[in-house]
XYZ file of N, CA and C in Angstrom:
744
model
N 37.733 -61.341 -14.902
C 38.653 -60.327 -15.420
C 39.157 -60.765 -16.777
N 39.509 -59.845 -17.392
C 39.746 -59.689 -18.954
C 40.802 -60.619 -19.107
N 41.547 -61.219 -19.989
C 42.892 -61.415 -20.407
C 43.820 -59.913 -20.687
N 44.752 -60.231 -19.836
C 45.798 -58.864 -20.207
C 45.424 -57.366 -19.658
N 44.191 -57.530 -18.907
C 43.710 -56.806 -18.146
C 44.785 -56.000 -16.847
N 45.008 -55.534 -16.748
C 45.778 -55.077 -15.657
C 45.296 -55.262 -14.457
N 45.793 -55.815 -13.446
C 45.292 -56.113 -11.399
C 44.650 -54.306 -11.050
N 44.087 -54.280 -10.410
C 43.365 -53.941 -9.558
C 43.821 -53.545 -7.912
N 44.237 -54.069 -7.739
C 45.429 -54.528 -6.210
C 46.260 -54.408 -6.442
N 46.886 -54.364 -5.598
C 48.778 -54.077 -5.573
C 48.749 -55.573 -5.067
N 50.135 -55.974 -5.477
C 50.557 -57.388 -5.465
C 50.916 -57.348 -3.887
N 51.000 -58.697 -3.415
C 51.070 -59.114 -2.187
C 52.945 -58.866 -1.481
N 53.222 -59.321 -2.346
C 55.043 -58.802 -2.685
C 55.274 -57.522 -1.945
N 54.376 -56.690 -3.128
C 54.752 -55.284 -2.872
C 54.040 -54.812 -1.664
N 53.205 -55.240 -0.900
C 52.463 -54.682 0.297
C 53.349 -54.763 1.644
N 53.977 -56.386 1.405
C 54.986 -56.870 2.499
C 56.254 -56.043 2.468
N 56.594 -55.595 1.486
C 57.614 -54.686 1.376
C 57.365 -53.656 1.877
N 56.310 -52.728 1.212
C 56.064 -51.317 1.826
C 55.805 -51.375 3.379
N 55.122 -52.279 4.560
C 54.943 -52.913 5.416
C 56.290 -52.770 6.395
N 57.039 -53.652 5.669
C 57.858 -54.264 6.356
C 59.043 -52.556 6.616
N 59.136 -51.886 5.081
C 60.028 -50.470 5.192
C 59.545 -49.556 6.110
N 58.083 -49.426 6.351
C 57.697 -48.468 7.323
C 57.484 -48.673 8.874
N 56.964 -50.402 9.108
C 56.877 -50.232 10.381
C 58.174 -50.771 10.962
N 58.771 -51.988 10.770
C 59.889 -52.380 11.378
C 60.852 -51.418 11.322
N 61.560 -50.555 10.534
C 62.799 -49.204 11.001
C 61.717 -48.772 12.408
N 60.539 -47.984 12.531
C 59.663 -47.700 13.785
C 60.062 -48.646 14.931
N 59.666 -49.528 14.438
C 59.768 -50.630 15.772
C 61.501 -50.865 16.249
N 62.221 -50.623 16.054
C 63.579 -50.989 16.163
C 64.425 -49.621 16.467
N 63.718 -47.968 16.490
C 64.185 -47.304 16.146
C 64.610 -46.969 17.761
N 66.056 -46.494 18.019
C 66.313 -46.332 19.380
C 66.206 -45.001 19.766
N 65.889 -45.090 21.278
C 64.906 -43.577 21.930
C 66.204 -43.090 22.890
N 66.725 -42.027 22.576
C 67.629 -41.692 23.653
C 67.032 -40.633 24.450
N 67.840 -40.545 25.754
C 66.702 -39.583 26.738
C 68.260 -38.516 27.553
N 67.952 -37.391 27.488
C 68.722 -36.559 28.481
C 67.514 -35.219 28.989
N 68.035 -35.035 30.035
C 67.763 -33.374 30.618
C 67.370 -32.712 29.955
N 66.315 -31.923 30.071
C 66.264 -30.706 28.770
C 67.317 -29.380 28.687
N 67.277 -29.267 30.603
C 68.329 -28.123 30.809
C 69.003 -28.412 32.497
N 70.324 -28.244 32.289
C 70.957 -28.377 33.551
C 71.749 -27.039 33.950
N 72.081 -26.627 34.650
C 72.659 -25.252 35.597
C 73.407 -25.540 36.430
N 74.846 -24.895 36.212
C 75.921 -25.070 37.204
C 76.691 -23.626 37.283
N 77.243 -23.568 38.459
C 78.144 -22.366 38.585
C 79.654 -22.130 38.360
N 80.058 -21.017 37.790
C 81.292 -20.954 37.646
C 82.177 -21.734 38.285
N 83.145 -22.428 38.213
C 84.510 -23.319 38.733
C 83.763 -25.058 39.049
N 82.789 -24.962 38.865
C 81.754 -26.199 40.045
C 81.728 -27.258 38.632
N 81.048 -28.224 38.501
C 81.315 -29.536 37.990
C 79.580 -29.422 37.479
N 79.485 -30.356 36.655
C 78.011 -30.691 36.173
C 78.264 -31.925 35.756
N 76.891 -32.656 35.800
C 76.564 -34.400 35.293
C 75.767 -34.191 33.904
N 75.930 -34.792 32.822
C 75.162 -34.295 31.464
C 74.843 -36.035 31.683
N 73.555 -36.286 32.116
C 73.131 -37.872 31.894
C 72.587 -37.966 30.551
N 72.817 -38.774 30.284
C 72.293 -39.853 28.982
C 71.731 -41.358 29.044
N 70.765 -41.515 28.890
C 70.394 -43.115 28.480
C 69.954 -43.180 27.083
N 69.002 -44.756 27.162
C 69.023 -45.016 25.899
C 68.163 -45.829 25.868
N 66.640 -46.077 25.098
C 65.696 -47.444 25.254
C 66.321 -48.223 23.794
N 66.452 -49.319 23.779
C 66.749 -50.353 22.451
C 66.393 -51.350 22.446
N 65.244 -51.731 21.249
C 64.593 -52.921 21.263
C 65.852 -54.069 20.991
N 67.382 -53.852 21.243
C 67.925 -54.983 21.133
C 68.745 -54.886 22.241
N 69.631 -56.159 22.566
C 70.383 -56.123 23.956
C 71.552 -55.079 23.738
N 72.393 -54.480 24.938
C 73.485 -53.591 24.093
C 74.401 -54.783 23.726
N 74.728 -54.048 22.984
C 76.022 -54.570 21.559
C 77.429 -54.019 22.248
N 78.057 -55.169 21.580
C 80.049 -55.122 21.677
C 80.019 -53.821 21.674
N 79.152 -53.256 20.151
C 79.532 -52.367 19.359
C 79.023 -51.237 19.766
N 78.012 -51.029 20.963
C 77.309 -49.803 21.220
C 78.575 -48.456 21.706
N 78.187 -47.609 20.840
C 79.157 -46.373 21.472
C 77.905 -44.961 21.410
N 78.390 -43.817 22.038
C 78.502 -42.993 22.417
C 79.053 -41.902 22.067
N 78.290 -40.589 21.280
C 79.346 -39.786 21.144
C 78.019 -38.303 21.791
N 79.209 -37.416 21.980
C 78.756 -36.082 22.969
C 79.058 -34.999 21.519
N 77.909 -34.087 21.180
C 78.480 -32.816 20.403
C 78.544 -31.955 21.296
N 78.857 -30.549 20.767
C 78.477 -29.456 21.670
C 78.642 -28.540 20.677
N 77.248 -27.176 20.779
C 77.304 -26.118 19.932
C 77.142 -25.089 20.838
N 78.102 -24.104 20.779
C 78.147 -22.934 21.075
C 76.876 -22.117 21.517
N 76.624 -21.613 22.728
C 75.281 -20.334 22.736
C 75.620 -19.657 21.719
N 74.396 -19.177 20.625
C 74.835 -18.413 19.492
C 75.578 -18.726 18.357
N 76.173 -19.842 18.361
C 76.923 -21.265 17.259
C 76.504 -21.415 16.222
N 76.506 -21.815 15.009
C 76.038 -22.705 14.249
C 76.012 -23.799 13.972
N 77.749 -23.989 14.457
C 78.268 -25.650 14.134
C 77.997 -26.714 15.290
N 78.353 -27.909 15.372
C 78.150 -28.399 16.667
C 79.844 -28.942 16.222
N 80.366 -29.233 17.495
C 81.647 -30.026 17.446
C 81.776 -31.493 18.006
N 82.188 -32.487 17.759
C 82.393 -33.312 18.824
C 83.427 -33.214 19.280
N 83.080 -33.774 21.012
C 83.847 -33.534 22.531
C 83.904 -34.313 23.048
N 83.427 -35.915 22.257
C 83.263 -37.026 23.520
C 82.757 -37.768 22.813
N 83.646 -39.373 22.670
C 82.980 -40.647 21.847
C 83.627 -41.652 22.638
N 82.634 -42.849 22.435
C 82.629 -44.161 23.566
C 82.292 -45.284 22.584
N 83.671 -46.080 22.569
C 83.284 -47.323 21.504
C 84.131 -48.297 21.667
N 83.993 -49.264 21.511
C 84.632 -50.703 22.056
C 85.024 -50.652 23.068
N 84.258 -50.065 23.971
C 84.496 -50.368 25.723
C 86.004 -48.951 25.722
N 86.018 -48.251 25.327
C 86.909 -47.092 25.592
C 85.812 -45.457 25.424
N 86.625 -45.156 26.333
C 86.259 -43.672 26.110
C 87.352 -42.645 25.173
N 87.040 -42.031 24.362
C 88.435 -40.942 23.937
C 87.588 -39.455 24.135
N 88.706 -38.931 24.974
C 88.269 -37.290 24.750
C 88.855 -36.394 24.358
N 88.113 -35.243 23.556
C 88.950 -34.494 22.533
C 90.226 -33.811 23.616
N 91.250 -33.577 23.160
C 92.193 -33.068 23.648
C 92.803 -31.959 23.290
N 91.936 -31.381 22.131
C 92.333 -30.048 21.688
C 90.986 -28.975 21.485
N 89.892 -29.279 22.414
C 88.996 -28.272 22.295
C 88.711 -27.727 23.141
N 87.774 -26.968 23.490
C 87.338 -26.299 24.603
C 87.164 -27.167 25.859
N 87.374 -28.372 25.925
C 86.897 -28.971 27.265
C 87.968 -29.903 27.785
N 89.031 -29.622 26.692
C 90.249 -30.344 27.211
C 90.062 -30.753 29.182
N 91.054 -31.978 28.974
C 90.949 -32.358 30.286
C 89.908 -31.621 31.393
N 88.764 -31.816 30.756
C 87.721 -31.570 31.537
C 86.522 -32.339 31.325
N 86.373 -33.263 30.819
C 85.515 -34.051 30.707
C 85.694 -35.060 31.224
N 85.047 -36.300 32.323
C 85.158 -37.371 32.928
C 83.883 -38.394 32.335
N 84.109 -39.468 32.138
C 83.143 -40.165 31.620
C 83.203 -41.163 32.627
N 81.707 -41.086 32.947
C 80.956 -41.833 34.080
C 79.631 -42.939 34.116
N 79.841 -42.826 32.732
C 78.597 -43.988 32.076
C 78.975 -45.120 32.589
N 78.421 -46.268 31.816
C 78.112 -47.427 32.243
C 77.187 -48.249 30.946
N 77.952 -48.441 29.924
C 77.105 -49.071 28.995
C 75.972 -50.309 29.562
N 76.312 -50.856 30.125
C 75.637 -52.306 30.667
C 74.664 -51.692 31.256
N 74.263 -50.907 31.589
C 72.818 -49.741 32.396
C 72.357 -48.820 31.669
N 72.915 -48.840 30.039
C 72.705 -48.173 28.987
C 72.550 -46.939 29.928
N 73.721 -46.504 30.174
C 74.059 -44.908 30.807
C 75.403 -44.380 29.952
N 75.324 -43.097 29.391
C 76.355 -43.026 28.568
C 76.598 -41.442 28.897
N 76.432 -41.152 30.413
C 76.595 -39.956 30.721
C 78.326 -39.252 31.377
N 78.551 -37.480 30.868
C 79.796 -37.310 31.361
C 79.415 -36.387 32.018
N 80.811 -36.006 33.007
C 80.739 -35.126 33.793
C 81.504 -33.614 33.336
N 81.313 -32.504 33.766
C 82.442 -31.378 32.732
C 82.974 -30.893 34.186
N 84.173 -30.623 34.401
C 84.677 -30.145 35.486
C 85.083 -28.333 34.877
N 85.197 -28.020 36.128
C 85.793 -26.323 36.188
C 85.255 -25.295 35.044
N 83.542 -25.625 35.349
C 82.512 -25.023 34.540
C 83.288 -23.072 34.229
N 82.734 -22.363 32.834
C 83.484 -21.613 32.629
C 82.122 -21.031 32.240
N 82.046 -19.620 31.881
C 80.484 -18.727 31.505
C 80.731 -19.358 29.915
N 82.015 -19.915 29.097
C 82.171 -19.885 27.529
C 81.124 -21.418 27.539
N 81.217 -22.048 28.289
C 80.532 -23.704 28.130
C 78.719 -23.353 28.152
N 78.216 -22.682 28.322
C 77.225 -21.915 27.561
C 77.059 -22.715 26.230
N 75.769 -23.433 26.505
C 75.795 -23.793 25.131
C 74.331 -25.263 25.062
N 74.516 -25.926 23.792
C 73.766 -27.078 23.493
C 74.475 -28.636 23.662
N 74.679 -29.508 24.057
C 74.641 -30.856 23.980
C 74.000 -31.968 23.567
N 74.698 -32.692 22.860
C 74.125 -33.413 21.994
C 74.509 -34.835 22.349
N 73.222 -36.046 22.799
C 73.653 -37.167 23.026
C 73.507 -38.066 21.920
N 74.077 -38.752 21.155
C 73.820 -39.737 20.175
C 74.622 -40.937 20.467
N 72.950 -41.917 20.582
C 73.860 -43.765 20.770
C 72.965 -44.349 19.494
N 74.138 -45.406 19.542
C 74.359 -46.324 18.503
C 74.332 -47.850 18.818
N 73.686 -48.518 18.671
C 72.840 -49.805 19.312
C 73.174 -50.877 18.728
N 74.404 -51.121 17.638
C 73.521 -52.302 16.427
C 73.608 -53.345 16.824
N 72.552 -54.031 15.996
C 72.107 -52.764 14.837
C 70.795 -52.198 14.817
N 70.585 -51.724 15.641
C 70.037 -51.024 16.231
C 70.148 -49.321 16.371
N 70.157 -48.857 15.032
C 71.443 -47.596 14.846
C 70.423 -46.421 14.176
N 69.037 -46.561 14.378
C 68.329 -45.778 13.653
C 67.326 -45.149 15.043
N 67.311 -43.730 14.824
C 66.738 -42.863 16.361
C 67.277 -42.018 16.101
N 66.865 -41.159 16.937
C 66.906 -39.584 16.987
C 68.154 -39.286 18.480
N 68.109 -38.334 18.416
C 69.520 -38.032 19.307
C 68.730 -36.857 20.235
N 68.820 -36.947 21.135
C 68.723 -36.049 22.508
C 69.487 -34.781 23.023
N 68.793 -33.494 23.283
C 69.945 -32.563 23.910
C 69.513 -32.140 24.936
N 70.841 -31.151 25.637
C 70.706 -30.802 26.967
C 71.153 -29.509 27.466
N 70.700 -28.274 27.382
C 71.491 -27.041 27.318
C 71.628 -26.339 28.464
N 72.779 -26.387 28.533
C 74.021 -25.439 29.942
C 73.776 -24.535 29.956
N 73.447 -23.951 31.118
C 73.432 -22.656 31.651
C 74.246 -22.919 32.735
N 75.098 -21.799 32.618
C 76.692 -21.429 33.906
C 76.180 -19.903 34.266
N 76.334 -20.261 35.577
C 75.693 -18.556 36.388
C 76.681 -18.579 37.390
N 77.250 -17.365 37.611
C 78.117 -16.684 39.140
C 77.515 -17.847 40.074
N 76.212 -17.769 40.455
C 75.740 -18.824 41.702
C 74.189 -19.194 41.152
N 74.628 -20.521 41.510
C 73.279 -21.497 40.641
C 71.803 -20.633 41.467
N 71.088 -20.516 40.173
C 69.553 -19.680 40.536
C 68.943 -20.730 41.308
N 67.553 -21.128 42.061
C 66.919 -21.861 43.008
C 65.705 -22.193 41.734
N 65.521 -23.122 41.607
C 64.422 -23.507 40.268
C 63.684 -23.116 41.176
N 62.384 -22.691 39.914
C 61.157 -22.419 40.037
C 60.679 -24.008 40.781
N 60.708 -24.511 40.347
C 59.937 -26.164 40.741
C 60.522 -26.502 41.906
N 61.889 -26.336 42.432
C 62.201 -26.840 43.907
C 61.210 -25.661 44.751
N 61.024 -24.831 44.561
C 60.693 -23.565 45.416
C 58.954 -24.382 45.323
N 58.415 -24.011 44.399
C 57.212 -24.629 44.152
C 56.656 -25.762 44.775
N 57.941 -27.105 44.746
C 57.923 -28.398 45.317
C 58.159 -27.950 47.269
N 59.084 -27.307 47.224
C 59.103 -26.807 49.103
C 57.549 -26.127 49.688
N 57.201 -25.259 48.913
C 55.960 -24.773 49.064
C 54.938 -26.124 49.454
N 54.791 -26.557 48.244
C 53.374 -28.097 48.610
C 53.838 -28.553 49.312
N 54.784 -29.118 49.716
C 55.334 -29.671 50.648
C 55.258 -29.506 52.228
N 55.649 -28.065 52.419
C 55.198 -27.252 53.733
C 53.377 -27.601 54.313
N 52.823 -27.163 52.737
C 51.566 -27.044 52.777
C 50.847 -28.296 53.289
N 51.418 -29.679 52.917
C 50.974 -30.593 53.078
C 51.285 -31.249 54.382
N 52.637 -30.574 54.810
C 52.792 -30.941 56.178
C 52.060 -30.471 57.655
N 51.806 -29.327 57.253
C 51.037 -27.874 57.860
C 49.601 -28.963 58.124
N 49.176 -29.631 56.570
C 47.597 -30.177 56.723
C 47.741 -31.301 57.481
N 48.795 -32.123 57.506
C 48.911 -33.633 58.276
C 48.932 -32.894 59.691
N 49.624 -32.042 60.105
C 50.006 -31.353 61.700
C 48.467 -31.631 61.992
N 48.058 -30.892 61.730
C 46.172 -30.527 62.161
C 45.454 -31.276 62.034
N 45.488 -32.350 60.629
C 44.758 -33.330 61.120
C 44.891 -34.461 62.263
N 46.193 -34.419 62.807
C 46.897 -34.911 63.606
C 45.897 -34.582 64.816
N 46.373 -33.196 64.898
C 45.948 -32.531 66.078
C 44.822 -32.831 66.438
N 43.914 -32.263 65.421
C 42.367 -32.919 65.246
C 42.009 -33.900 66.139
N 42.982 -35.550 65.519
C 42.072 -36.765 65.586
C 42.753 -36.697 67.597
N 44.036 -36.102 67.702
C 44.460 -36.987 69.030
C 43.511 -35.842 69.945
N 43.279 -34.527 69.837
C 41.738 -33.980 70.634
C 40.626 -34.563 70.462
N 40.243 -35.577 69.130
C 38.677 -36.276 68.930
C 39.382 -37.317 70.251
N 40.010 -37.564 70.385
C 40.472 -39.386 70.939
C 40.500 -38.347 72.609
N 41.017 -37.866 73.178
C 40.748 -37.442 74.478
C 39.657 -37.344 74.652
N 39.000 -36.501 73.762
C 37.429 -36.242 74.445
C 36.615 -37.350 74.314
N 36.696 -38.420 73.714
C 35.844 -39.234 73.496
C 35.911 -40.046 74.720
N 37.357 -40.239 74.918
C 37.932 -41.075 76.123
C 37.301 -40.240 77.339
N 37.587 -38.869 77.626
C 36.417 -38.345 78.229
C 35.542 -38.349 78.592
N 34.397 -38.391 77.603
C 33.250 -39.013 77.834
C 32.597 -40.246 77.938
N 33.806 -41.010 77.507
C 33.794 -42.585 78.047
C 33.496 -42.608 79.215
N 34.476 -42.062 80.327
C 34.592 -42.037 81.497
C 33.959 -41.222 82.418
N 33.051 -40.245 81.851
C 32.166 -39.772 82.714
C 30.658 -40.856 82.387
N 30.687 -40.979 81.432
C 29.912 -42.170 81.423
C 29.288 -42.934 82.026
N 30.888 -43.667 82.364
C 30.953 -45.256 83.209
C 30.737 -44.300 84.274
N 31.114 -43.369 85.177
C 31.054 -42.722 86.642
C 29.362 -41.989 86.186
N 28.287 -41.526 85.394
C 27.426 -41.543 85.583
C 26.429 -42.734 85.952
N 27.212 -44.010 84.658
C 26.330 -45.442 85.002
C 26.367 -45.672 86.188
N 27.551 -45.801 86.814
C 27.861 -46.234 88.414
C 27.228 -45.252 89.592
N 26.958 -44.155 89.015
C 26.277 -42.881 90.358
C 24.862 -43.721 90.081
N 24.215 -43.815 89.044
C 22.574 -44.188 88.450
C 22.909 -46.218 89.383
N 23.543 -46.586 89.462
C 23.279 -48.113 89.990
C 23.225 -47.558 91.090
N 24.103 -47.140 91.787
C 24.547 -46.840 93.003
C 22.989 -46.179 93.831
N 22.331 -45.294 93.268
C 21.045 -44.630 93.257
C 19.892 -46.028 93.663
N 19.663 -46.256 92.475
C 19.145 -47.793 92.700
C 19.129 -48.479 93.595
N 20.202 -49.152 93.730
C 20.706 -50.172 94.805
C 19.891 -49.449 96.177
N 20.305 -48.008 96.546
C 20.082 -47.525 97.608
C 18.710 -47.219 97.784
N 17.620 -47.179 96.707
C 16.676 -47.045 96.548
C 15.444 -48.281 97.104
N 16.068 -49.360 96.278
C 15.955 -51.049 96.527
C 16.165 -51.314 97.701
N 17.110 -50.796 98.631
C 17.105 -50.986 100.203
C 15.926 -50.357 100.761
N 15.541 -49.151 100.538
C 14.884 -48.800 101.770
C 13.314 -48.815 101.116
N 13.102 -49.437 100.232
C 11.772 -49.657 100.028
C 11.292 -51.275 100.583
N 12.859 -51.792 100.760
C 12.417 -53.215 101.278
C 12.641 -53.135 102.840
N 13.330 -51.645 103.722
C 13.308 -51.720 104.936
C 11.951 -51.466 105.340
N 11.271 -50.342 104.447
C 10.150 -49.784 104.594
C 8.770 -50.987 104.280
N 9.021 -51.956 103.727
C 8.481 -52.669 103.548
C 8.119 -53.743 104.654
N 9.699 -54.089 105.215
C 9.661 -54.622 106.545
C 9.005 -54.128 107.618
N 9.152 -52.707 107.999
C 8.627 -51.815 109.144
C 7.050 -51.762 108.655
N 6.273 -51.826 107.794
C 5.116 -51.323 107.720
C 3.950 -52.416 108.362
N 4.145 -53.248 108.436
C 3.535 -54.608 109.467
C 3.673 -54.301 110.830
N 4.725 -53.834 111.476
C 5.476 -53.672 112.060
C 4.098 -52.447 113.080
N 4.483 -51.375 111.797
C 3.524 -50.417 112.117
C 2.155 -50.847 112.666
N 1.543 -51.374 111.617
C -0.043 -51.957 111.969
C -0.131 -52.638 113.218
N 0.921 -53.533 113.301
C 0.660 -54.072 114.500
C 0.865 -53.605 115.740
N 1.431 -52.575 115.873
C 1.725 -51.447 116.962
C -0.047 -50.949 117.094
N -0.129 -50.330 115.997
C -1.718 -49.549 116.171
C -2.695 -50.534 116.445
N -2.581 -51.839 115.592
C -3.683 -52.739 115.885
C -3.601 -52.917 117.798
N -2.727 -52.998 118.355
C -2.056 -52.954 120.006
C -2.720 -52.010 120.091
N -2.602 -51.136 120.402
C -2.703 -49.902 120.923
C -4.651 -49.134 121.262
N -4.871 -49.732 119.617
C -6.438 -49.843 119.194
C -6.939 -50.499 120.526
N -6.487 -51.964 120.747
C -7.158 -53.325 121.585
C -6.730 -52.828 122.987
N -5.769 -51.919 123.131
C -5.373 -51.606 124.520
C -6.321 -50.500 125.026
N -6.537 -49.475 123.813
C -7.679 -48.395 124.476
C -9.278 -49.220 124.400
N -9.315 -49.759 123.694
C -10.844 -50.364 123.846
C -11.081 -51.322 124.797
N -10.013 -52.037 125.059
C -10.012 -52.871 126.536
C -10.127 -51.961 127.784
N -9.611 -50.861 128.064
C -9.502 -49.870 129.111
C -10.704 -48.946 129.308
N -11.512 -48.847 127.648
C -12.594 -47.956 127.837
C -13.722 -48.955 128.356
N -13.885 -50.099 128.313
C -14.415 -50.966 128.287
C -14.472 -51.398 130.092
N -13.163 -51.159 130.737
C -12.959 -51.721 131.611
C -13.396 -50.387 132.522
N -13.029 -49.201 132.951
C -13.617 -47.549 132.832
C -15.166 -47.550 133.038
N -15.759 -48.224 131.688
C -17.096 -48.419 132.061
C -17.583 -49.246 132.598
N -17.194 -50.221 132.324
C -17.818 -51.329 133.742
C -17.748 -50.717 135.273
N -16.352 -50.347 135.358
C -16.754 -49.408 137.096
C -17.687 -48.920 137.253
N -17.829 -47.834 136.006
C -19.154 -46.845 136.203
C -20.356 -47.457 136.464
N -20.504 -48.708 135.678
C -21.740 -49.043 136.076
C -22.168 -50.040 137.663
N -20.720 -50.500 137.919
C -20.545 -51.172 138.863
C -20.829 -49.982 140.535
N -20.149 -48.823 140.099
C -20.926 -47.637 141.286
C -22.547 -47.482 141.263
N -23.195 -47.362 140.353
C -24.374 -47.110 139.993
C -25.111 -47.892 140.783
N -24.689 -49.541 140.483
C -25.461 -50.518 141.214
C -25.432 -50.129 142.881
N -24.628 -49.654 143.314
C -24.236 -49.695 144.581
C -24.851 -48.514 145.269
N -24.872 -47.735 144.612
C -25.892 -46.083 144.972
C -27.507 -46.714 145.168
């Protein structure tokens, strides 16, 4: 390269810098999480939860604050801030003595409760925590709906449904296996009482081929008798005869 030439590269300086501005705020940046939408009924109470992920431990200093904008609003107001281990709640707005704070920083929970829900509390909520320093993230909301009498979500109804459905399928397969298990046991046992009729057969079979076995000697020698008794007699029959003959 030339003398006085100008670099080519960006200096090493400047890379660690640009580096360091874009990913570390990312890496450090805190994630807060609420409800998308909660529903309560006139006079009745609601829980607005809040947490919080932070790549650092919570701080002395971690607080908490609640907005709220009007259905149809422009502005948002704050109604609720949590800092050095105190809660303060507004005392001159719409939620006067109606807000209870039920968090729990140490469980990074920074959620309140609104008592003696009204159709005016209609509206948006806004959770924003503060970590440091740990103080860079986006903020979370949660929007109220107040009805005469709380509607039945689509998803519990939905969730009761599969639910039924799945119980309905365990019943039967139930049913199923404990009718496979009788009949099998069933036929276990005609089984063993066919094996035992088929020995039993046998056995009785095995006897009388060996009684019959015994008697058949038995036999012969009767006839072989009987043979030697008529041929001795025909024998003896004719000798008379011839013994008259001589005598004539």
């Amino acid at each position: 390269m030339a003398p006085g030439a100008p670099s080519s590269s960006p200096s090493p300086i400047l890379a660690a810098l640009l580096f360091s501005s874009l990913v570390l705020p990312l890496a450090q940046a805190i994630v807060v999480y609420t409800d998308r939408e909660v529903h309560g009924a006139v006079g009745s109470r609601v829980t607005l939860y809040c947490s919080f992920w932070s790549s650092e431990w919570v701080s002395d200093d971690i607080s908490f604050t609640w907005r709220y904008q009007p259905e149809g609003g422009r502005d948002a107001i704050s109604i609720f801030h949590y800092a050095k281990g105190q809660p303060y709640i507004d005392e001159v707005g719409t939620f006067k003595e109606r807000i209870q704070w039920v968090g729990d920083p140490r469980w990074k929970d920074g959620s309140i409760v609104i008592h003696n829900l009204d159709y005016s509390d209609n509206g948006t909520f806004t959770c924003d925590v503060k970590n440091p320093p740990d103080i860079v993230g986006k903020t979370s909301q949660v929007t109220l709906y107040v009805f005469e009498k709380v509607p039945t979500r689509y998803g519990v109804v939905l969730g009761a449904v599969i639910g039924g459905v799945i119980g309905v399928v365990l019943l039967l397969l139930l049913l199923f296996y404990l009718i496979r298990y009788c009949w099998l046991r069933r036929q276990a046992a005609l089984q063993r009482r066919l094996s035992a009729m088929e020995k039993g057969k046998l056995h009785k079979a095995g006897k009388d081929s060996s009684k019959r076995g015994r008697q058949t000697p038995v036999l012969y020698a009767m006839l072989d008798h009987s043979r030697s008794t008529k041929a001795a007699s025909e024998k003896k029959a004719k000798g008379l005869g011839e013994s008259r003959k001589d005598k004539k």
